[in-house]
PDB file of C-alpha atoms in Angstrom:
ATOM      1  CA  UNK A   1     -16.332   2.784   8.408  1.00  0.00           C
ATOM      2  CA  UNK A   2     -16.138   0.866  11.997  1.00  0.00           C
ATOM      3  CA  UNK A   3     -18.769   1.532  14.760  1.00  0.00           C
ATOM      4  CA  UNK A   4     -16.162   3.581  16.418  1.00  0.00           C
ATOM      5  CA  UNK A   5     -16.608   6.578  14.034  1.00  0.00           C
ATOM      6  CA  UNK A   6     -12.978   8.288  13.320  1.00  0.00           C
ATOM      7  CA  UNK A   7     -10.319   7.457  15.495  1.00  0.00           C
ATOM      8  CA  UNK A   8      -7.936   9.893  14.434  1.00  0.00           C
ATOM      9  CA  UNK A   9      -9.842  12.465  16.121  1.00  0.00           C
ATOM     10  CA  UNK A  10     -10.647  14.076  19.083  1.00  0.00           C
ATOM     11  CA  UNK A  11     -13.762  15.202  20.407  1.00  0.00           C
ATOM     12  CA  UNK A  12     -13.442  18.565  19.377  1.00  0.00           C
ATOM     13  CA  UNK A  13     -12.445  17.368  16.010  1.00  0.00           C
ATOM     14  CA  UNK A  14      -8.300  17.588  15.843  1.00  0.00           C
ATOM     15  CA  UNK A  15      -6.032  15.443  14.585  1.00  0.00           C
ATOM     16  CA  UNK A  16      -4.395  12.977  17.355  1.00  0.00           C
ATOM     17  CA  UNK A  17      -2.418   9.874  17.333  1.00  0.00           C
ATOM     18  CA  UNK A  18      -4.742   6.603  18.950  1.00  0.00           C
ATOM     19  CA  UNK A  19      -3.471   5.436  21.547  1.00  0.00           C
ATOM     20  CA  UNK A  20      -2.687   1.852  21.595  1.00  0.00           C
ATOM     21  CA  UNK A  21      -0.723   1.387  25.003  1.00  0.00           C
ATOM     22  CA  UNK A  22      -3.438  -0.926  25.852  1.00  0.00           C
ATOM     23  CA  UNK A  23      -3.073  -3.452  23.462  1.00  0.00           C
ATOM     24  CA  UNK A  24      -1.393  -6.230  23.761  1.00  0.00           C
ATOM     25  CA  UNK A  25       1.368  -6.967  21.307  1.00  0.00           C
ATOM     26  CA  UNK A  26       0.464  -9.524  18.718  1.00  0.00           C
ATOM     27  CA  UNK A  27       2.021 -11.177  14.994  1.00  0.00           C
ATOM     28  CA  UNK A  28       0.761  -8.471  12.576  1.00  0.00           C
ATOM     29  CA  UNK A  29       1.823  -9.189   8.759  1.00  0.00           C
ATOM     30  CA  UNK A  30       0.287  -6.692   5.431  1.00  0.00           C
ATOM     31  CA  UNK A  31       0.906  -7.091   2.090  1.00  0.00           C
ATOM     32  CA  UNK A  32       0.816  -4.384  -0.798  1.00  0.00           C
ATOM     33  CA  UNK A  33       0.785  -4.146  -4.456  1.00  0.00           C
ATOM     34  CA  UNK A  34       1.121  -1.520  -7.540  1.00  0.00           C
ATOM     35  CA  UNK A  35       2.216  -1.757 -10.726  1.00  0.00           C
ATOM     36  CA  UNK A  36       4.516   0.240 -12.633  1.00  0.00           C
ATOM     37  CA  UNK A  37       3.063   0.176 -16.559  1.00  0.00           C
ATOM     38  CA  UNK A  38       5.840   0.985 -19.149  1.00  0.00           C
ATOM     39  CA  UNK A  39       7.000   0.339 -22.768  1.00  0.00           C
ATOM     40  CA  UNK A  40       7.683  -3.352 -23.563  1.00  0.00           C
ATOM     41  CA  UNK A  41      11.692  -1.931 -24.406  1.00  0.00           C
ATOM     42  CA  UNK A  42      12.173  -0.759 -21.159  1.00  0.00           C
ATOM     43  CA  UNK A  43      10.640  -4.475 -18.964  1.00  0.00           C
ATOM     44  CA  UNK A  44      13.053  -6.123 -21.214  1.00  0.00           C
ATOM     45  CA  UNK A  45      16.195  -4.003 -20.103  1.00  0.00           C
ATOM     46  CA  UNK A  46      14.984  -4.198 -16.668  1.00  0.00           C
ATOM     47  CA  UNK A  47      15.061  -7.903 -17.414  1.00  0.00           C
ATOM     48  CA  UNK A  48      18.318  -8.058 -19.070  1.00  0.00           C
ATOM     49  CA  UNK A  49      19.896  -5.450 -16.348  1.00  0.00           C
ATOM     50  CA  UNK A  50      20.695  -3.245 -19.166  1.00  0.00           C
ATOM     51  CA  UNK A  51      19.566   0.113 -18.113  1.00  0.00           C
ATOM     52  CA  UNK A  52      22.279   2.297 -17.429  1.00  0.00           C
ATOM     53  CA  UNK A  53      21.706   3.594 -14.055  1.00  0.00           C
ATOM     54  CA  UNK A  54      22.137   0.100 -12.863  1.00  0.00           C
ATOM     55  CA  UNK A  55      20.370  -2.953 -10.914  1.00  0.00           C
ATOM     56  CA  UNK A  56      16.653  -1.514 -11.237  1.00  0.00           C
ATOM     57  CA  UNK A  57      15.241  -3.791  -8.725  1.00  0.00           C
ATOM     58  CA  UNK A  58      17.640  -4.828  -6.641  1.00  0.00           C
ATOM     59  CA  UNK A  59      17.843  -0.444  -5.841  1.00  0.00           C
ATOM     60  CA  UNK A  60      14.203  -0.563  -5.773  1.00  0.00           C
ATOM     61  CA  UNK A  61      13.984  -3.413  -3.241  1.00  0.00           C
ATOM     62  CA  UNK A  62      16.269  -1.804  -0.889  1.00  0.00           C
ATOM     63  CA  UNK A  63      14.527   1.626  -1.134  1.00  0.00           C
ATOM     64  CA  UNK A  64      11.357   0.011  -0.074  1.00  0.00           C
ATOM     65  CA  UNK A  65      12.829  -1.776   2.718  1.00  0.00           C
ATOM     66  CA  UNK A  66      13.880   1.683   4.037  1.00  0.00           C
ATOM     67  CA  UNK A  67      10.552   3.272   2.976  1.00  0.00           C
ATOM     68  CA  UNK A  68       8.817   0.962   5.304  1.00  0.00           C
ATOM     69  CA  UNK A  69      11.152   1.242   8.359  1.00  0.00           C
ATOM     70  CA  UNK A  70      10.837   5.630   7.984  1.00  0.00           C
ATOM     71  CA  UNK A  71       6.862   5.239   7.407  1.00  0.00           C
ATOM     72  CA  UNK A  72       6.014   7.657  10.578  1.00  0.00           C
ATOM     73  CA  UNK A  73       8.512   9.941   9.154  1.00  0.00           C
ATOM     74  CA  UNK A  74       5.779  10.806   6.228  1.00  0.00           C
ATOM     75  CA  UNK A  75       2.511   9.578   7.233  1.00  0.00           C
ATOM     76  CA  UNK A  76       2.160  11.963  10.182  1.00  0.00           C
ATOM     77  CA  UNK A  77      -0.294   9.816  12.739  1.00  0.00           C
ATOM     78  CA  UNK A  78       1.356   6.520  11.962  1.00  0.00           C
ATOM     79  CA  UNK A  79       2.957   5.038  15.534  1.00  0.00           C
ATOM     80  CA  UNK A  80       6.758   4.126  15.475  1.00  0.00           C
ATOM     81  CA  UNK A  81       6.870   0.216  15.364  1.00  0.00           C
ATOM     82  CA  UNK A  82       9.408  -2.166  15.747  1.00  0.00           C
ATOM     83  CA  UNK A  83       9.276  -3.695  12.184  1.00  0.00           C
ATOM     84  CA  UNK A  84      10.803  -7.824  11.896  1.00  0.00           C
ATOM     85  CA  UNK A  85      10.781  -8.015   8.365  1.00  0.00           C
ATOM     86  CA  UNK A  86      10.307  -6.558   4.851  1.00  0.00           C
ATOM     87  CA  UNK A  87      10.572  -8.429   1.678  1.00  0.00           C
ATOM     88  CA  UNK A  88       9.832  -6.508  -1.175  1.00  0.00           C
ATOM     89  CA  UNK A  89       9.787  -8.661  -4.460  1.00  0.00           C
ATOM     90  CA  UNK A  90       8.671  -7.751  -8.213  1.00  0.00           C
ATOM     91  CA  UNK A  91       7.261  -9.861 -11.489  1.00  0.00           C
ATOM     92  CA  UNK A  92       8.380  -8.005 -14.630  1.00  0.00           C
ATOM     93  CA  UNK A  93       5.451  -8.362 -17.089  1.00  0.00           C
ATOM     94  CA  UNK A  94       5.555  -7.701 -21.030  1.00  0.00           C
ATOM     95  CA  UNK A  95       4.186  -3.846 -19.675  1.00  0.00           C
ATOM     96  CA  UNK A  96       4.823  -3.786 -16.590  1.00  0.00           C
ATOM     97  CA  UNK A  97       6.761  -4.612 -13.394  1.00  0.00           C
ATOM     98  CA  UNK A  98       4.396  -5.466 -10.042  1.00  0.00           C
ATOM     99  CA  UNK A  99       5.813  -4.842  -7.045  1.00  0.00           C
ATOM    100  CA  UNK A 100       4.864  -6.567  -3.724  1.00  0.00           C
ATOM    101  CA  UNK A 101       5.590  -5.647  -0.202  1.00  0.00           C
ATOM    102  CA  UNK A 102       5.008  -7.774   2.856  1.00  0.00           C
ATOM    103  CA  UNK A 103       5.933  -6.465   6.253  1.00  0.00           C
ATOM    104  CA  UNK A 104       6.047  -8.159   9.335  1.00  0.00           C
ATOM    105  CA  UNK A 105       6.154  -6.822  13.079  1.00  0.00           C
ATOM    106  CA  UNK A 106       5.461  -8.493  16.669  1.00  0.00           C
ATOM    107  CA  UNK A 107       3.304  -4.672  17.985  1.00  0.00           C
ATOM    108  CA  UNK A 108      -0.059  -2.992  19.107  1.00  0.00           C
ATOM    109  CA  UNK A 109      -0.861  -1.692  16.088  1.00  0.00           C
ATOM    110  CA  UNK A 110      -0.736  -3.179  11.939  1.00  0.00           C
ATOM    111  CA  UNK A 111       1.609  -2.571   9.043  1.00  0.00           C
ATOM    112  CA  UNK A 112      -0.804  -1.632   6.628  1.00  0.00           C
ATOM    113  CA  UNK A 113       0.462   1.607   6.350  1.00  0.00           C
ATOM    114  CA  UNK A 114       4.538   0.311   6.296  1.00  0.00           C
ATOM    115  CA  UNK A 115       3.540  -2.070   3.549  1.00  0.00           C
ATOM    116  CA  UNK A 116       1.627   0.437   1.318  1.00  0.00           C
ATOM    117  CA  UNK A 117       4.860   2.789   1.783  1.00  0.00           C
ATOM    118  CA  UNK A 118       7.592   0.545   0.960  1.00  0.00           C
ATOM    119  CA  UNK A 119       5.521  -1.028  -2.487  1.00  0.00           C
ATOM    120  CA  UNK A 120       4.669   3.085  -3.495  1.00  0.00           C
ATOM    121  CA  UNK A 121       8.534   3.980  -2.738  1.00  0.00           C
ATOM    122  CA  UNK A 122      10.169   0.833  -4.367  1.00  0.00           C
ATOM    123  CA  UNK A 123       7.432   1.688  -7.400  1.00  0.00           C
ATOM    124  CA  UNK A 124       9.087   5.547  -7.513  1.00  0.00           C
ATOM    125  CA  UNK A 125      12.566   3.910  -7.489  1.00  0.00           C
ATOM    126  CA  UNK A 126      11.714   1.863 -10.334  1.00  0.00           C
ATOM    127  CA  UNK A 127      10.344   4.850 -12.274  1.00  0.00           C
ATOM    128  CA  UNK A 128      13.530   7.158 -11.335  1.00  0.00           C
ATOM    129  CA  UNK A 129      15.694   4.563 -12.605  1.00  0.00           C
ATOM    130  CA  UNK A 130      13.924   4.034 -15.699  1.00  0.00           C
ATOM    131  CA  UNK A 131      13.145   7.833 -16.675  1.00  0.00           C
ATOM    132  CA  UNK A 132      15.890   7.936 -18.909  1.00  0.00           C
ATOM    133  CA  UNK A 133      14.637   5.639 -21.557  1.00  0.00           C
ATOM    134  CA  UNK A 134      11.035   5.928 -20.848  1.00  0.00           C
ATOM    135  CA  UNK A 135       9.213   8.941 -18.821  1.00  0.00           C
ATOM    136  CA  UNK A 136       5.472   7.543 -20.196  1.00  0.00           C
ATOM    137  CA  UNK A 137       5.574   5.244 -17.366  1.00  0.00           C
ATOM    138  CA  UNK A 138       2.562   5.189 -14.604  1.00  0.00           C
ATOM    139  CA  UNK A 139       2.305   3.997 -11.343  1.00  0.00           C
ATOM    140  CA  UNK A 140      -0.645   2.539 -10.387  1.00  0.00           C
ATOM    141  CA  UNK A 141      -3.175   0.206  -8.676  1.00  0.00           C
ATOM    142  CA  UNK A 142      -1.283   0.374  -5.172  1.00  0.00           C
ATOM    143  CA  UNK A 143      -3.748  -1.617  -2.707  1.00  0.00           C
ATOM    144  CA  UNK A 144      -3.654  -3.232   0.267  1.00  0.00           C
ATOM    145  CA  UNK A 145      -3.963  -7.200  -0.595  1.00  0.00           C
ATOM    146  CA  UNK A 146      -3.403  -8.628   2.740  1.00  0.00           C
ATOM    147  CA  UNK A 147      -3.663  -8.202   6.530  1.00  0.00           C
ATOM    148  CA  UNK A 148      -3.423 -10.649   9.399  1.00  0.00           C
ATOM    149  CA  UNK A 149      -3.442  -9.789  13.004  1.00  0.00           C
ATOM    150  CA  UNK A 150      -5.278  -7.374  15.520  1.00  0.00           C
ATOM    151  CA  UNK A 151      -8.391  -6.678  16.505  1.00  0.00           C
ATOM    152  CA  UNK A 152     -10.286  -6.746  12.988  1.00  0.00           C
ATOM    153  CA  UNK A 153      -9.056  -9.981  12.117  1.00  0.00           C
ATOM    154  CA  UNK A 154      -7.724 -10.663   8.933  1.00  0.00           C
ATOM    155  CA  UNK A 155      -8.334  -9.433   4.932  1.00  0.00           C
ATOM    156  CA  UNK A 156      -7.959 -10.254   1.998  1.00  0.00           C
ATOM    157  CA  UNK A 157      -8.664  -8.333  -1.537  1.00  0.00           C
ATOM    158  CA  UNK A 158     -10.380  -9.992  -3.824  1.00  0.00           C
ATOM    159  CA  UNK A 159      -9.483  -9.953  -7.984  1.00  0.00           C
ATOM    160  CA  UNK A 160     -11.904  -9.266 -10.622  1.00  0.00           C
ATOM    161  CA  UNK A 161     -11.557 -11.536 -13.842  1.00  0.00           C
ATOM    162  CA  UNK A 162     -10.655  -8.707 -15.574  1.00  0.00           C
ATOM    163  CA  UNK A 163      -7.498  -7.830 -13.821  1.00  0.00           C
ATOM    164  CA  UNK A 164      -8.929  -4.890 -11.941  1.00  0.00           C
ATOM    165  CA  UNK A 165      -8.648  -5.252  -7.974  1.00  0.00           C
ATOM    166  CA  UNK A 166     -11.768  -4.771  -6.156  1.00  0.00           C
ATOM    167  CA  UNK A 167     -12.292  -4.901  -2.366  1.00  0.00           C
ATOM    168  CA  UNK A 168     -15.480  -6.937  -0.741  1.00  0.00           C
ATOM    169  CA  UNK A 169     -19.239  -5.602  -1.721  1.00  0.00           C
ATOM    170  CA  UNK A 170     -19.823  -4.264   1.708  1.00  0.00           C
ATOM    171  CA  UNK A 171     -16.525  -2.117   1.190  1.00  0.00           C
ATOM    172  CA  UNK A 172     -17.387  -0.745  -2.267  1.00  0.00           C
ATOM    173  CA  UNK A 173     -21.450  -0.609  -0.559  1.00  0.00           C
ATOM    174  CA  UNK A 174     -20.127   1.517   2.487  1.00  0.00           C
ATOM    175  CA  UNK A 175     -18.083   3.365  -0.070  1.00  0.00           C
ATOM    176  CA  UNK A 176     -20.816   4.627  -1.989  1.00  0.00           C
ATOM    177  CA  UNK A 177     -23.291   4.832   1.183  1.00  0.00           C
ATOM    178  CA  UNK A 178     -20.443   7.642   2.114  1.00  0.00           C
ATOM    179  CA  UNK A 179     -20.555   9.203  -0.944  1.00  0.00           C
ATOM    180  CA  UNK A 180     -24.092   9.737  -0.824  1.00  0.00           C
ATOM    181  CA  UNK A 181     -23.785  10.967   2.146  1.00  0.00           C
ATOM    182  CA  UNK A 182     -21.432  13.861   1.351  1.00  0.00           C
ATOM    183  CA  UNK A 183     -23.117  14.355  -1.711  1.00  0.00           C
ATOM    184  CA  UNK A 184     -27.166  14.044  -1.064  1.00  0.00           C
ATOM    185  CA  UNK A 185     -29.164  11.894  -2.252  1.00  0.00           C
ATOM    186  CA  UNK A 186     -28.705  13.717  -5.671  1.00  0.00           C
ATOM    187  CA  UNK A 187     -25.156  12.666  -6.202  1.00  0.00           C
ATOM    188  CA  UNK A 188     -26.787   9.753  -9.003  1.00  0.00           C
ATOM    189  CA  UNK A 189     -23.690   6.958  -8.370  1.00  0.00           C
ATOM    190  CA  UNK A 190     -24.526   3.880  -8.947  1.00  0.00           C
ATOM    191  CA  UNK A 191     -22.769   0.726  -8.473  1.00  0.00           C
ATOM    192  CA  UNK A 192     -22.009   0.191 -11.943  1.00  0.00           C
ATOM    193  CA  UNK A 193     -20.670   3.500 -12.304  1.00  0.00           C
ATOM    194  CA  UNK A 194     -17.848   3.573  -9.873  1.00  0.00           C
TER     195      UNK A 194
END
């Protein structure tokens, strides 16, 4: 957590919206991922557009473009930005399909949250339209991978050489330090065990 505690509240401890009318408008850009795990049949209709609902990705690109743009219409303290560009793209894998989100906007504020949406929504579109043939699908591993612009500068996730996504080792140490917190110094997680 930042030095400036929660920002999302006020003093007495209720939800508000920050207010960023001081900030200067700058290039903002985040990037998302996820992964929709599935039989191998149904990557290989997906591939061969053979799945009877129709285009599976080319509906699931376009719902995540809108996901992004209606973002404050579901995250409730997300401010209303003036997004320049979403490209949401996918790699179909023997299991799976990844999805990937980038969204770009010239504002006071990031796109973390605008990214995150439009990957999780174009992931749900990919499931809906694949239910038919196979409802053991899961969604997963939906992370931020990228920011640049603002005041904190940029990030970027780091990947594990086992596939797993991990974030820095102050992030997972700040993590747990929280953890402990809520839990006393009891709560027995270590490291290895997250």
């Amino acid at each position: 957590m930042s030095d400036r505690g929660l920002t999302h509240l006020d003093p007495l401890g209720r939800a508000r919206m920050v207010d960023v009318t001081p900030k200067e408008p700058t290039h903002r850009r985040a990037t998302a991922r996820c992964k929709v795990w599935m039989a191998t049949e149904t990557t290989n209709k997906i591939a061969a557009n053979a799945i009877t609902k129709g285009d599976v990705l080319a509906v699931a690109r376009v719902a995540g473009i809108q996901a992004a743009k209606r973002t404050p219409d579901l995250i409730p303290l997300c401010h209303q930005l003036t997004i320049g560009s979403v490209y949401v793209n996918f790699t179909i894998g023997d299991d799976s399909v990844e999805v990937e989100a980038q969204v770009d906007t010239v504002d006071r504020t990031g796109v973390e949250m605008e990214a995150l949406t439009a990957c999780s929504v174009a992931a749900l579109t990919v499931y809906d339209m694949c239910k038919s043939v196979d409802r053991g699908m899961v969604i997963g591993e939906l992370t931020l991978w990228e920011k640049t612009g603002g005041r904190s500068g940029p990030y970027r996730r780091t990947s594990a050489g086992d596939g797993s996504l991990l974030g820095t080792a102050s992030s997972s140490s700040m993590a747990l330090g929280a953890i402990d917190e809520l839990l006393g110094d009891n709560a027995g997680l270590g490291e290895s065990e997250l």
